[in-house]
PDB file of C-alpha atoms in Angstrom:
ATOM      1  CA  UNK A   1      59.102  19.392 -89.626  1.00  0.00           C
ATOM      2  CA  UNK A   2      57.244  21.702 -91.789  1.00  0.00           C
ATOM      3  CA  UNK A   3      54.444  24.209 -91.306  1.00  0.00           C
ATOM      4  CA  UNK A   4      51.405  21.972 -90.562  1.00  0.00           C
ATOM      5  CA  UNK A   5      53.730  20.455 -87.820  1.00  0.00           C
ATOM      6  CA  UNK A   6      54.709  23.797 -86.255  1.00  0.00           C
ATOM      7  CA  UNK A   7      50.415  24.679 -86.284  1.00  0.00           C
ATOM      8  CA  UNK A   8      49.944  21.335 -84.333  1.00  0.00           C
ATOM      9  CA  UNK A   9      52.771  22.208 -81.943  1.00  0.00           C
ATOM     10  CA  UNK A  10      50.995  25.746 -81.230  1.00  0.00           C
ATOM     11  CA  UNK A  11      47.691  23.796 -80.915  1.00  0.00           C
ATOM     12  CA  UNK A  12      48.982  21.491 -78.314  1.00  0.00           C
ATOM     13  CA  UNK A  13      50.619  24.121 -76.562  1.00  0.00           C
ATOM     14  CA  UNK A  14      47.845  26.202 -75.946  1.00  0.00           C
ATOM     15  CA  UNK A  15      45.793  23.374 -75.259  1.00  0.00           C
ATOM     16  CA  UNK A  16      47.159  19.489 -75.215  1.00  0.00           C
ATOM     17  CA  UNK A  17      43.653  18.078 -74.769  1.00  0.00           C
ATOM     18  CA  UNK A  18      42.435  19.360 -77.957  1.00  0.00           C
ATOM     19  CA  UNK A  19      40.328  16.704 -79.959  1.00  0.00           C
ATOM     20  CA  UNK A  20      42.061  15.220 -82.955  1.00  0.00           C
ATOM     21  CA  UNK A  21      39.180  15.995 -85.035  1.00  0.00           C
ATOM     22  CA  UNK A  22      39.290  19.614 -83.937  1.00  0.00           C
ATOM     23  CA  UNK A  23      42.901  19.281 -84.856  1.00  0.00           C
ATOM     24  CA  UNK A  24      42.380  18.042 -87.956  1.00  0.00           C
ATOM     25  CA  UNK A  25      39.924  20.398 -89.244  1.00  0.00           C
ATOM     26  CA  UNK A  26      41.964  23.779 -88.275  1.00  0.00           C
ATOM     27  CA  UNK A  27      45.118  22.354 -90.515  1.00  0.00           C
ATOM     28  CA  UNK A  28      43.180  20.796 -93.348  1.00  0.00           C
ATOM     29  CA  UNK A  29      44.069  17.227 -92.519  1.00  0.00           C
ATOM     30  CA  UNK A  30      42.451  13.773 -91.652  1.00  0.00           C
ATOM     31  CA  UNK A  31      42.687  12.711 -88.083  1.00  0.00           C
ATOM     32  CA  UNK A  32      44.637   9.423 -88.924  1.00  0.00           C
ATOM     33  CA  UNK A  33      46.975  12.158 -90.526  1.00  0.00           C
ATOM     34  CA  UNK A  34      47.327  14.051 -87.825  1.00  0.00           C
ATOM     35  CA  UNK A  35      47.413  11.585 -85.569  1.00  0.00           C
ATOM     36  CA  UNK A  36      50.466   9.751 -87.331  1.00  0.00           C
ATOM     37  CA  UNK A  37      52.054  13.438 -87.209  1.00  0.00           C
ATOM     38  CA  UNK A  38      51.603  13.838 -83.566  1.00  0.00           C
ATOM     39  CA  UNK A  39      53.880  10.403 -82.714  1.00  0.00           C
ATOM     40  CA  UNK A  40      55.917  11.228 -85.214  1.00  0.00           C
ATOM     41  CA  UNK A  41      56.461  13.990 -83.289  1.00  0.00           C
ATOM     42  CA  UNK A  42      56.595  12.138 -79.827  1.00  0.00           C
ATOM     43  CA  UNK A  43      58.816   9.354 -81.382  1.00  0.00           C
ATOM     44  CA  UNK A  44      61.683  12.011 -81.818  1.00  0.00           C
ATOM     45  CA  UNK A  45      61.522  13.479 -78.821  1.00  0.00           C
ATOM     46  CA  UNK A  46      60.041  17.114 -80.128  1.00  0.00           C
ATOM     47  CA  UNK A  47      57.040  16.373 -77.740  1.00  0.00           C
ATOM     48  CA  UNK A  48      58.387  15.525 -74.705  1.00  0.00           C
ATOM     49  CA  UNK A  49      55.092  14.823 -72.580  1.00  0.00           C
ATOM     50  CA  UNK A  50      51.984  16.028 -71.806  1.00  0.00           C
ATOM     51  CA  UNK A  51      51.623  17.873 -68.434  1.00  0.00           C
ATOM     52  CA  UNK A  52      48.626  19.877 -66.410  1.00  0.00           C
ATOM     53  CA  UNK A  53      49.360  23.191 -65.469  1.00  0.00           C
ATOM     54  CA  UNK A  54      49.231  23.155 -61.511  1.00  0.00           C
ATOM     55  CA  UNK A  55      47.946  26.821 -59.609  1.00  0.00           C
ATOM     56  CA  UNK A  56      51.060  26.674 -56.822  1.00  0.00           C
ATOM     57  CA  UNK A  57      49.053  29.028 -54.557  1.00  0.00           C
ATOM     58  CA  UNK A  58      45.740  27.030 -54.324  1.00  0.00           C
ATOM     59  CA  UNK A  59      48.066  24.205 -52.844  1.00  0.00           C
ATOM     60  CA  UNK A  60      49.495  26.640 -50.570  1.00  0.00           C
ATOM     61  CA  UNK A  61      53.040  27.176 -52.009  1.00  0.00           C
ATOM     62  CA  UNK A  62      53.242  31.185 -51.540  1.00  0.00           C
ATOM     63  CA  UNK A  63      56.918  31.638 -52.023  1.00  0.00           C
ATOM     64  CA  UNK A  64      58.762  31.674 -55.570  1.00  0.00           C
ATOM     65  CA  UNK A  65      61.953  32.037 -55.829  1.00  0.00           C
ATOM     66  CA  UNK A  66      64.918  31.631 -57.490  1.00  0.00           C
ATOM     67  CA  UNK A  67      68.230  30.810 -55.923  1.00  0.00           C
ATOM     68  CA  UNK A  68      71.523  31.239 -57.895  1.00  0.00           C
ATOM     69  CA  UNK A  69      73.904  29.076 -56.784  1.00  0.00           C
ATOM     70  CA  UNK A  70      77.750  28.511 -57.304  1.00  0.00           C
ATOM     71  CA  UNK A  71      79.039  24.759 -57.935  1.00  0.00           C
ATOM     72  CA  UNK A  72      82.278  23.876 -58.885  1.00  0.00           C
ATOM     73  CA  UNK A  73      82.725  21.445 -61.710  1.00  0.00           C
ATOM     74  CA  UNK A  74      83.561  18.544 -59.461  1.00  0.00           C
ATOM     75  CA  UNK A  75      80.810  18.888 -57.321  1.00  0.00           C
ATOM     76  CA  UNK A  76      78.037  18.677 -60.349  1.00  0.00           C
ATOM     77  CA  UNK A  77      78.519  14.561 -60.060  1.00  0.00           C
ATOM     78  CA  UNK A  78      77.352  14.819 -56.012  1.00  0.00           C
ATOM     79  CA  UNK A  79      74.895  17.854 -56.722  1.00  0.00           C
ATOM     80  CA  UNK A  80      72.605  16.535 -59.608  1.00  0.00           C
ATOM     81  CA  UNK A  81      70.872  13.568 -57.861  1.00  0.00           C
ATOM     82  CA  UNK A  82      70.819  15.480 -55.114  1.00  0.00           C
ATOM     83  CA  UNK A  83      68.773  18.355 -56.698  1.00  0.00           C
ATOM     84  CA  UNK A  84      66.889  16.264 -58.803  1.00  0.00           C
ATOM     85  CA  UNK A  85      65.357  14.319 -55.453  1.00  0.00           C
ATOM     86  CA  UNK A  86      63.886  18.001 -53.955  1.00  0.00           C
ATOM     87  CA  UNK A  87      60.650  18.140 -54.604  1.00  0.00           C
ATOM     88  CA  UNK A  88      60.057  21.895 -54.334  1.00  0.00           C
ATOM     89  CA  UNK A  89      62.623  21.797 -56.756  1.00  0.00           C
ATOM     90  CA  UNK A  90      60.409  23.396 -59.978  1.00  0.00           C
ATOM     91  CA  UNK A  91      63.346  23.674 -62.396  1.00  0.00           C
ATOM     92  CA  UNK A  92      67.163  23.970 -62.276  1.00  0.00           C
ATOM     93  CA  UNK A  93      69.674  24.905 -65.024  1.00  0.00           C
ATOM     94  CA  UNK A  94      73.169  25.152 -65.698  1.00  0.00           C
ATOM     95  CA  UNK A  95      73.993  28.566 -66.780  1.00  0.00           C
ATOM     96  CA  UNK A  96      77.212  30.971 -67.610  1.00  0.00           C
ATOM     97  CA  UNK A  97      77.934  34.069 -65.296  1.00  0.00           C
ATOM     98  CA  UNK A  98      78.851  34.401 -61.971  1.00  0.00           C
ATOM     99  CA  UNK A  99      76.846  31.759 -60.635  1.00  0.00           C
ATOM    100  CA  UNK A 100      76.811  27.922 -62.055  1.00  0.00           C
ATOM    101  CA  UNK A 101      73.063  26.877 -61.583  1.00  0.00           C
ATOM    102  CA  UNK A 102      69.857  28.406 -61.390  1.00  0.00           C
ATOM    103  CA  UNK A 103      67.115  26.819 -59.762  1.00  0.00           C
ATOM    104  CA  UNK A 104      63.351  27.713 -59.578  1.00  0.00           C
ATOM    105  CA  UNK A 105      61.798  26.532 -56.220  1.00  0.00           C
ATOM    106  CA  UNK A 106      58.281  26.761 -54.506  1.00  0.00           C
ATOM    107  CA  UNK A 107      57.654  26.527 -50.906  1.00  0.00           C
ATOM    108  CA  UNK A 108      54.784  26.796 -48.418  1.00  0.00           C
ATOM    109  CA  UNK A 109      56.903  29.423 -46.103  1.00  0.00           C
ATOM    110  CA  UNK A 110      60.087  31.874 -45.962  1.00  0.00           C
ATOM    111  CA  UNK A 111      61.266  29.355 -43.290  1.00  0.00           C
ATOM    112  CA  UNK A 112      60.579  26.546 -45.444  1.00  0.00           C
ATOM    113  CA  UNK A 113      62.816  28.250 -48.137  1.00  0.00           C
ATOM    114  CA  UNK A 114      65.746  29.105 -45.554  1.00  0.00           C
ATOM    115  CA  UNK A 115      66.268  25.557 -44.330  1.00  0.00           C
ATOM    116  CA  UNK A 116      66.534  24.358 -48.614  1.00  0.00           C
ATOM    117  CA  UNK A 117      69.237  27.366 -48.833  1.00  0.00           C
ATOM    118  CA  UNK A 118      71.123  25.903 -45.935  1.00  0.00           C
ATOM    119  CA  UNK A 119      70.988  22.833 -47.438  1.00  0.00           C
ATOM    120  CA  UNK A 120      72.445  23.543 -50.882  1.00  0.00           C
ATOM    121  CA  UNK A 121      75.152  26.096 -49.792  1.00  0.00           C
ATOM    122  CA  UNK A 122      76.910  23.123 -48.769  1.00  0.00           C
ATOM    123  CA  UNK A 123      77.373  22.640 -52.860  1.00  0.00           C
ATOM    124  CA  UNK A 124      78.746  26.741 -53.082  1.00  0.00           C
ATOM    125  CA  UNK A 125      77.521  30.154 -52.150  1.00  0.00           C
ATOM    126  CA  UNK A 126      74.196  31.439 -53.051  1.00  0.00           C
ATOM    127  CA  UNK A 127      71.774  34.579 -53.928  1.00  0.00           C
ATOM    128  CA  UNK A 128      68.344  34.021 -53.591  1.00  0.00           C
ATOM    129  CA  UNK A 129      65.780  36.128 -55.384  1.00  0.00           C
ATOM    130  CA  UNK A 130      61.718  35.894 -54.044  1.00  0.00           C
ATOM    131  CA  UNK A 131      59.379  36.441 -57.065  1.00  0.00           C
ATOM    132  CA  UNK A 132      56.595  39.338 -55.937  1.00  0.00           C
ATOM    133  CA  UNK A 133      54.754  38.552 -58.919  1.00  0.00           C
ATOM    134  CA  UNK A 134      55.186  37.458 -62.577  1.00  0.00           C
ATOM    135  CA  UNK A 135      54.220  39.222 -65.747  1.00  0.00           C
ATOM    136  CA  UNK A 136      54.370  36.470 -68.178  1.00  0.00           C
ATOM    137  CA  UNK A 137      53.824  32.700 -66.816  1.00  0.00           C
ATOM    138  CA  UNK A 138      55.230  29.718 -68.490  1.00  0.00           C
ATOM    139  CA  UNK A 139      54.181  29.447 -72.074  1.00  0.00           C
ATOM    140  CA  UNK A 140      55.607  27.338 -74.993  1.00  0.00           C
ATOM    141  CA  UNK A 141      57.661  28.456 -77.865  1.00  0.00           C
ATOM    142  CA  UNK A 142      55.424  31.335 -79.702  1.00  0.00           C
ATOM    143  CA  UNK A 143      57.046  32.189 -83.551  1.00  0.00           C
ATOM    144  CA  UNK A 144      56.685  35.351 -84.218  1.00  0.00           C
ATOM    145  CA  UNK A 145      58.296  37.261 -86.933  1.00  0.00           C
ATOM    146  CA  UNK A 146      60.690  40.346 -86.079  1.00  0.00           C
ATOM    147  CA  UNK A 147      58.153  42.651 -87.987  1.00  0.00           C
ATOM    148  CA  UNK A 148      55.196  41.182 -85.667  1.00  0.00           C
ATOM    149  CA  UNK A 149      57.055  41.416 -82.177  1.00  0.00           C
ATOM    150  CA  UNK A 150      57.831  44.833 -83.439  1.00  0.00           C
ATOM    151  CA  UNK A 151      53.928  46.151 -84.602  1.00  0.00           C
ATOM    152  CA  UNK A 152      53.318  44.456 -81.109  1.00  0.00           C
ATOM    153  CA  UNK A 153      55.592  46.344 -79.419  1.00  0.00           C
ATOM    154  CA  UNK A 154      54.192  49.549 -80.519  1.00  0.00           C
ATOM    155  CA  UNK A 155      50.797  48.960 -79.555  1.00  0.00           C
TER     156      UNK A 155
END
């Protein structure tokens, strides 16, 4: 991967339905070019899809949150299908600490939340944490250098 790759990454981040031809001219390249360099890209996996970004609260889904929750390692075989067939089920990861997973959910109610809780704490305990807001909403990977996050900072 080299530098016109990571500018076509950035591209496609901000905006996957970007024209080819628009893509082409910001990096200096032919569309065939680029095009060949985007499924190179999809071929080994460093594009993983192409997805729409979906306001939660227009289709009524008020509640974030994000439950920790503690599995123990023989339980991941039983709990991963099972997690993976929730469909309010926005994104869960295996992570160290105190807790073994971490699992982004969106529901249309508080009661609609409770009864998922009582479901999974039959995998371990859990802490649940509601989101009041968020600051900074999924984005893709932004390189920055250390000496730009910092002149950022300070502004």
């Amino acid at each position: 991967m080299d530098h016109i790759d990571e500018q076509l990454l950035m591209m496609l981040q901000e905006n996957a339905r970007t024209p080819l031809k628009q893509l082409a001219e910001k990096v200096y390249l032919s569309s065939p070019a680029v095009a060949a360099r985007i499924e190179k890209l999809e071929k080994d996996n460093t594009i993983k899809g192409y997805h729409a970004e979906v306001n939660w609260l227009k289709l009524g889904y008020h509640i974030t949150a994000f439950i920790n929750l503690e599995v123990e390692p023989i339980q991941k075989p039983k709990f991963y299908p099972f997690i993976k067939s929730c469909p309010n089920v926005v994104e869960c990861n295996c992570v160290t600490g105190q807790y073994t997973m971490l699992i982004k959910v969106c529901f249309k109610s508080t009661m609609e939340l409770d009864a998922f809780i009582g479901k999974i704490q039959r995998f371990g305990r859990t802490s649940t944490q509601i989101v009041f807001s968020t600051a900074v909403e999924h984005r893709g990977v932004q390189e920055l250098s250390f000496e730009e996050e910092e002149h950022q900072a300070k502004e």
